[in-house]
PDB file of C-alpha atoms in Angstrom:
ATOM      1  CA  MET A 148     -21.031  43.303  13.518  1.00  0.00           C
ATOM      2  CA  ASN A 149     -21.465  42.280  17.508  1.00  0.00           C
ATOM      3  CA  ARG A 150     -20.182  38.897  19.248  1.00  0.00           C
ATOM      4  CA  LYS A 151     -23.367  36.834  17.650  1.00  0.00           C
ATOM      5  CA  GLY A 152     -23.388  37.830  14.576  1.00  0.00           C
ATOM      6  CA  LEU A 153     -19.268  36.575  14.414  1.00  0.00           C
ATOM      7  CA  PHE A 154     -20.018  33.683  16.615  1.00  0.00           C
ATOM      8  CA  ILE A 155     -23.010  32.934  13.898  1.00  0.00           C
ATOM      9  CA  PHE A 156     -20.270  34.253  10.559  1.00  0.00           C
ATOM     10  CA  GLY A 157     -17.818  32.006  12.317  1.00  0.00           C
ATOM     11  CA  CYS A 158     -19.901  28.388  12.211  1.00  0.00           C
ATOM     12  CA  PHE A 159     -20.830  29.348   8.817  1.00  0.00           C
ATOM     13  CA  LEU A 160     -17.260  29.477   7.382  1.00  0.00           C
ATOM     14  CA  LEU A 161     -15.798  26.057   9.054  1.00  0.00           C
ATOM     15  CA  LEU A 162     -18.928  24.579   7.894  1.00  0.00           C
ATOM     16  CA  PHE A 163     -18.215  25.820   4.103  1.00  0.00           C
ATOM     17  CA  LEU A 164     -14.721  24.482   4.788  1.00  0.00           C
ATOM     18  CA  ALA A 165     -15.714  21.109   6.068  1.00  0.00           C
ATOM     19  CA  MET A 166     -18.244  20.468   3.263  1.00  0.00           C
ATOM     20  CA  ILE A 167     -15.194  21.229   0.516  1.00  0.00           C
ATOM     21  CA  ARG A 168     -13.351  17.423  -0.627  1.00  0.00           C
ATOM     22  CA  CYS A 169     -10.146  17.322  -1.770  1.00  0.00           C
ATOM     23  CA  PRO A 170      -8.781  14.421  -3.777  1.00  0.00           C
ATOM     24  CA  VAL A 171      -7.370  11.330  -2.682  1.00  0.00           C
ATOM     25  CA  ALA A 172      -5.544   8.977  -4.449  1.00  0.00           C
ATOM     26  CA  ALA A 173      -5.951   5.224  -5.017  1.00  0.00           C
ATOM     27  CA  GLN A 174      -2.064   4.865  -4.730  1.00  0.00           C
ATOM     28  CA  GLU A 175       0.809   8.089  -4.966  1.00  0.00           C
ATOM     29  CA  GLU A 176       3.267   6.278  -5.770  1.00  0.00           C
ATOM     30  CA  THR A 177       4.478   5.171  -9.283  1.00  0.00           C
ATOM     31  CA  GLU A 178       5.318   1.935  -8.060  1.00  0.00           C
ATOM     32  CA  SER A 179       2.726  -0.732  -6.213  1.00  0.00           C
ATOM     33  CA  TYR A 180       2.719  -3.270  -4.839  1.00  0.00           C
ATOM     34  CA  GLU A 181      -0.571  -4.085  -6.788  1.00  0.00           C
ATOM     35  CA  THR A 182       1.707  -5.033 -10.103  1.00  0.00           C
ATOM     36  CA  TYR A 183       3.615  -7.759  -7.733  1.00  0.00           C
ATOM     37  CA  GLN A 184       3.410 -11.328  -9.746  1.00  0.00           C
ATOM     38  CA  GLU A 185       2.765 -13.037  -7.046  1.00  0.00           C
ATOM     39  CA  ILE A 186       2.254 -11.628  -2.957  1.00  0.00           C
ATOM     40  CA  MET A 187       2.149 -14.481  -0.265  1.00  0.00           C
ATOM     41  CA  MET A 188       0.601 -13.075   3.133  1.00  0.00           C
ATOM     42  CA  THR A 189       1.708 -16.206   6.050  1.00  0.00           C
ATOM     43  CA  THR A 190      -2.095 -16.148   6.629  1.00  0.00           C
ATOM     44  CA  GLY A 191      -5.066 -13.263   6.005  1.00  0.00           C
ATOM     45  CA  LYS A 192      -5.960 -12.401   2.539  1.00  0.00           C
ATOM     46  CA  LEU A 193      -5.330  -8.612   0.671  1.00  0.00           C
ATOM     47  CA  LEU A 194      -7.624  -5.649   0.464  1.00  0.00           C
ATOM     48  CA  LYS A 195      -8.597  -6.883  -3.290  1.00  0.00           C
ATOM     49  CA  ASN A 196      -9.497 -10.383  -2.024  1.00  0.00           C
ATOM     50  CA  PHE A 197     -12.217  -9.222  -0.287  1.00  0.00           C
ATOM     51  CA  THR A 198     -15.738 -10.509  -0.604  1.00  0.00           C
ATOM     52  CA  GLU A 199     -19.048  -8.272  -0.707  1.00  0.00           C
ATOM     53  CA  GLU A 200     -20.685 -10.118   1.771  1.00  0.00           C
ATOM     54  CA  GLU A 201     -17.595  -9.642   4.164  1.00  0.00           C
ATOM     55  CA  MET A 202     -17.105  -6.023   3.408  1.00  0.00           C
ATOM     56  CA  LYS A 203     -20.807  -5.432   4.217  1.00  0.00           C
ATOM     57  CA  ASN A 204     -20.488  -6.793   7.591  1.00  0.00           C
ATOM     58  CA  TRP A 205     -17.378  -5.511   8.621  1.00  0.00           C
ATOM     59  CA  TYR A 206     -18.835  -1.858   7.548  1.00  0.00           C
ATOM     60  CA  GLN A 207     -21.505  -1.723  10.015  1.00  0.00           C
ATOM     61  CA  GLU A 208     -18.488  -1.515  13.170  1.00  0.00           C
ATOM     62  CA  VAL A 209     -17.371   1.159  11.656  1.00  0.00           C
ATOM     63  CA  GLN A 210     -20.741   3.248  10.113  1.00  0.00           C
ATOM     64  CA  LYS A 211     -21.370   4.935  13.392  1.00  0.00           C
ATOM     65  CA  PRO A 212     -21.533   8.506  13.216  1.00  0.00           C
ATOM     66  CA  ILE A 213     -19.019  10.872  15.527  1.00  0.00           C
ATOM     67  CA  PHE A 214     -18.131  14.713  15.795  1.00  0.00           C
ATOM     68  CA  TRP A 215     -14.998  14.623  13.658  1.00  0.00           C
ATOM     69  CA  GLY A 216     -12.410  11.412  12.840  1.00  0.00           C
ATOM     70  CA  ILE A 217     -12.018   7.804  11.495  1.00  0.00           C
ATOM     71  CA  ASN A 218     -13.845   4.717  13.078  1.00  0.00           C
ATOM     72  CA  VAL A 219     -11.900   1.764  11.725  1.00  0.00           C
ATOM     73  CA  LYS A 220     -12.002  -1.711  11.595  1.00  0.00           C
ATOM     74  CA  THR A 221      -8.392  -3.040  11.221  1.00  0.00           C
ATOM     75  CA  ILE A 222      -9.156  -6.910   9.367  1.00  0.00           C
ATOM     76  CA  HIS A 223      -5.183  -8.304   9.088  1.00  0.00           C
ATOM     77  CA  GLN A 224      -2.393  -6.487  11.351  1.00  0.00           C
ATOM     78  CA  ASN A 225       1.023  -6.304  10.549  1.00  0.00           C
ATOM     79  CA  VAL A 226       0.557  -9.522   9.016  1.00  0.00           C
ATOM     80  CA  GLU A 227       4.392 -11.058   7.525  1.00  0.00           C
ATOM     81  CA  THR A 228       4.290 -11.340   3.810  1.00  0.00           C
ATOM     82  CA  SER A 229       6.954 -12.601   0.617  1.00  0.00           C
ATOM     83  CA  TYR A 230       6.507 -11.618  -2.323  1.00  0.00           C
ATOM     84  CA  ILE A 231       7.916 -12.046  -6.055  1.00  0.00           C
ATOM     85  CA  SER A 232       7.759  -8.196  -7.644  1.00  0.00           C
ATOM     86  CA  SER A 233       8.836  -8.677 -11.274  1.00  0.00           C
ATOM     87  CA  ILE A 234      11.705 -10.725 -12.988  1.00  0.00           C
ATOM     88  CA  LEU A 235      14.491  -8.209 -13.419  1.00  0.00           C
ATOM     89  CA  TYR A 236      16.631 -10.563 -17.213  1.00  0.00           C
ATOM     90  CA  SER A 237      15.660 -13.810 -18.414  1.00  0.00           C
ATOM     91  CA  VAL A 238      18.503 -14.789 -20.717  1.00  0.00           C
ATOM     92  CA  GLU A 239      18.799 -18.159 -22.737  1.00  0.00           C
ATOM     93  CA  ASN A 240      21.809 -19.463 -23.921  1.00  0.00           C
ATOM     94  CA  ARG A 241      21.495 -21.953 -27.032  1.00  0.00           C
ATOM     95  CA  GLY A 242      24.873 -22.278 -27.599  1.00  0.00           C
ATOM     96  CA  GLU A 243      27.699 -25.129 -26.775  1.00  0.00           C
ATOM     97  CA  SER A 244      30.032 -23.562 -24.044  1.00  0.00           C
ATOM     98  CA  ASP A 245      29.194 -21.202 -20.964  1.00  0.00           C
ATOM     99  CA  VAL A 246      28.409 -17.334 -21.056  1.00  0.00           C
ATOM    100  CA  THR A 247      28.334 -15.341 -18.294  1.00  0.00           C
ATOM    101  CA  TYR A 248      27.092 -12.072 -18.005  1.00  0.00           C
ATOM    102  CA  GLU A 249      27.215  -9.342 -15.060  1.00  0.00           C
ATOM    103  CA  LEU A 250      24.354  -7.683 -14.736  1.00  0.00           C
ATOM    104  CA  ASP A 251      22.770  -4.200 -12.781  1.00  0.00           C
ATOM    105  CA  VAL A 252      19.852  -4.897  -9.890  1.00  0.00           C
ATOM    106  CA  VAL A 253      18.661  -2.519  -8.224  1.00  0.00           C
ATOM    107  CA  VAL A 254      16.541  -2.930  -4.888  1.00  0.00           C
ATOM    108  CA  GLU A 255      14.818  -0.970  -2.328  1.00  0.00           C
ATOM    109  CA  THR A 256      17.548  -0.795   0.681  1.00  0.00           C
ATOM    110  CA  SER A 257      15.233   1.240   3.141  1.00  0.00           C
ATOM    111  CA  ASN A 258      11.615   0.434   4.362  1.00  0.00           C
ATOM    112  CA  LYS A 259       8.577   1.805   2.069  1.00  0.00           C
ATOM    113  CA  THR A 260       5.067   2.053   2.991  1.00  0.00           C
ATOM    114  CA  THR A 261       2.818   1.807   0.328  1.00  0.00           C
ATOM    115  CA  TRP A 262      -1.768   2.107   0.293  1.00  0.00           C
ATOM    116  CA  ASN A 263      -4.443   2.265  -1.322  1.00  0.00           C
ATOM    117  CA  VAL A 264      -8.003   2.092  -0.733  1.00  0.00           C
ATOM    118  CA  SER A 265     -11.223   1.041  -2.044  1.00  0.00           C
ATOM    119  CA  GLY A 266     -15.214   2.738  -2.063  1.00  0.00           C
ATOM    120  CA  SER A 267     -16.096   5.969  -1.752  1.00  0.00           C
ATOM    121  CA  LEU A 268     -12.807   6.543  -0.102  1.00  0.00           C
ATOM    122  CA  SER A 269     -10.699   6.260  -3.360  1.00  0.00           C
ATOM    123  CA  GLY A 270     -12.768   8.853  -4.895  1.00  0.00           C
ATOM    124  CA  SER A 271     -12.826  11.949  -2.676  1.00  0.00           C
ATOM    125  CA  THR A 272     -12.389  12.433   1.409  1.00  0.00           C
ATOM    126  CA  SER A 273     -11.995  15.180   3.479  1.00  0.00           C
ATOM    127  CA  GLY A 274      -9.230  16.746   4.890  1.00  0.00           C
ATOM    128  CA  LYS A 275      -5.441  16.533   3.379  1.00  0.00           C
ATOM    129  CA  ILE A 276      -3.907  13.239   2.069  1.00  0.00           C
ATOM    130  CA  LYS A 277      -1.663  13.418   4.524  1.00  0.00           C
ATOM    131  CA  SER A 278      -2.513  13.394   7.465  1.00  0.00           C
ATOM    132  CA  PHE A 279      -5.755  11.361   6.708  1.00  0.00           C
ATOM    133  CA  LYS A 280      -3.283   8.983   5.724  1.00  0.00           C
ATOM    134  CA  THR A 281      -1.176   9.616   9.347  1.00  0.00           C
ATOM    135  CA  ASP A 282      -4.265   8.974  11.607  1.00  0.00           C
ATOM    136  CA  LEU A 283      -5.251   5.936   9.703  1.00  0.00           C
ATOM    137  CA  ALA A 284      -1.710   4.423  10.477  1.00  0.00           C
ATOM    138  CA  ALA A 285      -2.289   5.365  14.070  1.00  0.00           C
ATOM    139  CA  LYS A 286      -5.665   3.783  14.681  1.00  0.00           C
ATOM    140  CA  ALA A 287      -4.605   0.523  11.852  1.00  0.00           C
ATOM    141  CA  GLY A 288      -1.622   0.014  14.363  1.00  0.00           C
ATOM    142  CA  VAL A 289       0.534   0.774  11.515  1.00  0.00           C
ATOM    143  CA  GLU A 290       4.103   2.506  12.921  1.00  0.00           C
ATOM    144  CA  TYR A 291       3.917   5.661  11.403  1.00  0.00           C
ATOM    145  CA  SER A 292       7.464   5.904  12.096  1.00  0.00           C
ATOM    146  CA  SER A 293       7.869   2.977   8.348  1.00  0.00           C
ATOM    147  CA  VAL A 294       5.185   5.128   6.610  1.00  0.00           C
ATOM    148  CA  SER A 295       6.950   6.728   3.800  1.00  0.00           C
ATOM    149  CA  SER A 296       6.558   7.811   0.094  1.00  0.00           C
ATOM    150  CA  SER A 297       9.254   7.820  -0.813  1.00  0.00           C
ATOM    151  CA  SER A 298      13.080   5.143   0.270  1.00  0.00           C
ATOM    152  CA  ARG A 299      16.757   4.496  -1.273  1.00  0.00           C
ATOM    153  CA  LYS A 300      17.878   2.686  -3.884  1.00  0.00           C
ATOM    154  CA  GLU A 301      21.040   1.043  -4.855  1.00  0.00           C
ATOM    155  CA  THR A 302      22.054  -0.744  -7.686  1.00  0.00           C
ATOM    156  CA  GLN A 303      24.072  -3.883  -6.771  1.00  0.00           C
ATOM    157  CA  LYS A 304      26.181  -6.254  -9.637  1.00  0.00           C
ATOM    158  CA  MET A 305      25.402  -9.300  -9.962  1.00  0.00           C
ATOM    159  CA  LYS A 306      27.595 -11.799 -11.870  1.00  0.00           C
ATOM    160  CA  VAL A 307      25.252 -14.800 -13.257  1.00  0.00           C
ATOM    161  CA  THR A 308      27.071 -17.594 -15.512  1.00  0.00           C
ATOM    162  CA  VAL A 309      24.620 -18.925 -18.399  1.00  0.00           C
ATOM    163  CA  GLU A 310      25.022 -22.658 -19.049  1.00  0.00           C
ATOM    164  CA  LYS A 311      24.695 -24.348 -21.856  1.00  0.00           C
ATOM    165  CA  HIS A 312      21.552 -24.798 -23.477  1.00  0.00           C
ATOM    166  CA  SER A 313      20.476 -23.649 -20.649  1.00  0.00           C
ATOM    167  CA  LYS A 314      18.223 -20.666 -19.311  1.00  0.00           C
ATOM    168  CA  ALA A 315      19.021 -17.796 -16.210  1.00  0.00           C
ATOM    169  CA  ILE A 316      15.948 -15.969 -14.622  1.00  0.00           C
ATOM    170  CA  VAL A 317      16.736 -13.227 -12.430  1.00  0.00           C
ATOM    171  CA  TYR A 318      13.589 -12.175  -9.247  1.00  0.00           C
ATOM    172  CA  LEU A 319      13.559  -9.702  -7.411  1.00  0.00           C
ATOM    173  CA  MET A 320      11.678 -10.705  -4.213  1.00  0.00           C
ATOM    174  CA  GLY A 321      11.260  -9.529  -0.540  1.00  0.00           C
ATOM    175  CA  SER A 322       9.334 -10.186   2.791  1.00  0.00           C
ATOM    176  CA  ALA A 323       7.081  -7.201   3.792  1.00  0.00           C
ATOM    177  CA  ARG A 324       3.849  -6.560   6.226  1.00  0.00           C
ATOM    178  CA  VAL A 325       0.602  -6.015   5.068  1.00  0.00           C
ATOM    179  CA  THR A 326      -2.466  -4.573   7.927  1.00  0.00           C
ATOM    180  CA  ASN A 327      -6.123  -3.920   5.921  1.00  0.00           C
ATOM    181  CA  GLY A 328      -9.436  -3.760   7.458  1.00  0.00           C
ATOM    182  CA  VAL A 329     -12.401  -0.496   6.501  1.00  0.00           C
ATOM    183  CA  CYS A 330     -13.090   2.417   7.667  1.00  0.00           C
ATOM    184  CA  ALA A 331     -15.675   5.209   7.320  1.00  0.00           C
ATOM    185  CA  PHE A 332     -14.365   8.999   8.182  1.00  0.00           C
ATOM    186  CA  TYR A 333     -16.793  11.512   9.615  1.00  0.00           C
ATOM    187  CA  GLU A 334     -16.850  15.007   9.947  1.00  0.00           C
ATOM    188  CA  PHE A 335     -19.724  17.233  11.826  1.00  0.00           C
ATOM    189  CA  PHE A 336     -21.341  14.047  12.508  1.00  0.00           C
ATOM    190  CA  VAL A 337     -22.036  13.001   8.675  1.00  0.00           C
ATOM    191  CA  CYS A 338     -20.220  10.290   6.874  1.00  0.00           C
ATOM    192  CA  ARG A 339     -17.819  12.236   3.934  1.00  0.00           C
ATOM    193  CA  GLY A 340     -16.367   8.595   2.819  1.00  0.00           C
ATOM    194  CA  ALA A 341     -16.174   4.222   3.551  1.00  0.00           C
ATOM    195  CA  GLY A 342     -14.295   1.771   2.162  1.00  0.00           C
ATOM    196  CA  GLY A 343     -10.777  -0.344   2.951  1.00  0.00           C
ATOM    197  CA  PHE A 344      -8.098  -0.095   3.070  1.00  0.00           C
ATOM    198  CA  GLU A 345      -4.424  -1.623   2.981  1.00  0.00           C
ATOM    199  CA  TYR A 346      -0.934  -0.807   3.926  1.00  0.00           C
ATOM    200  CA  PHE A 347       1.887  -2.392   2.553  1.00  0.00           C
ATOM    201  CA  THR A 348       4.910  -2.034   4.227  1.00  0.00           C
ATOM    202  CA  LEU A 349       8.341  -3.771   2.342  1.00  0.00           C
ATOM    203  CA  VAL A 350      10.653  -4.776   5.050  1.00  0.00           C
ATOM    204  CA  ASN A 351      13.593  -5.814   2.856  1.00  0.00           C
ATOM    205  CA  GLN A 352      13.997  -6.891  -1.223  1.00  0.00           C
ATOM    206  CA  TYR A 353      16.781  -9.144  -3.294  1.00  0.00           C
ATOM    207  CA  PRO A 354      16.897 -10.911  -6.096  1.00  0.00           C
ATOM    208  CA  ARG A 355      17.383 -14.374  -6.264  1.00  0.00           C
ATOM    209  CA  LEU A 356      18.399 -16.364  -9.551  1.00  0.00           C
ATOM    210  CA  GLU A 357      16.920 -19.282 -11.190  1.00  0.00           C
ATOM    211  CA  LYS A 358      18.528 -21.937 -14.005  1.00  0.00           C
ATOM    212  CA  ARG A 359      15.722 -24.086 -16.300  1.00  0.00           C
ATOM    213  CA  SER A 360      17.521 -26.152 -18.994  1.00  0.00           C
ATOM    214  CA  LEU A 361      16.056 -26.048 -22.118  1.00  0.00           C
TER     215      LEU A 361
END
């Protein structure tokens, strides 16, 4: 095969590889911030609360063909956020004397960033998941050093006294940073996927005790 034939073959091979789509899970981690009971951003809103009209307008800003890569419009960047992830314990004391419990509370002790995507991005896109997340995070202004799908967990002992005729509730709470927006992914000037994205970076986590009268 001459040089011209090799060149043509190489071009077709690259084009074929570009057409192969690798699935991208909307959430890789087993625990998702989307299951949290309450998330309170200091400003803005979560991806799931974007309206169709807002998404339509923002899409127009990223649907500009490029040879290869991601067009990104960041809507909210590293917004300070607090959350209540779950109720760990709920203990009632209907007796006439106080009762003390020693509880085991599991908390995250290092930063963890989870992510979520919507639109056609949630089904499939070209490229590997890791590289896609890395490139998108960089363009959205999320520190890649904080982008991790795993973190260390620690079990803490917590002594709780439940007074007579009262109820004790232990919540798992914390603070986080939220970055979200819309993006479109291109290969050879062809859009391979478009949708919303969101990064939720856990900053800290701690238990909170609340007591109520029965």
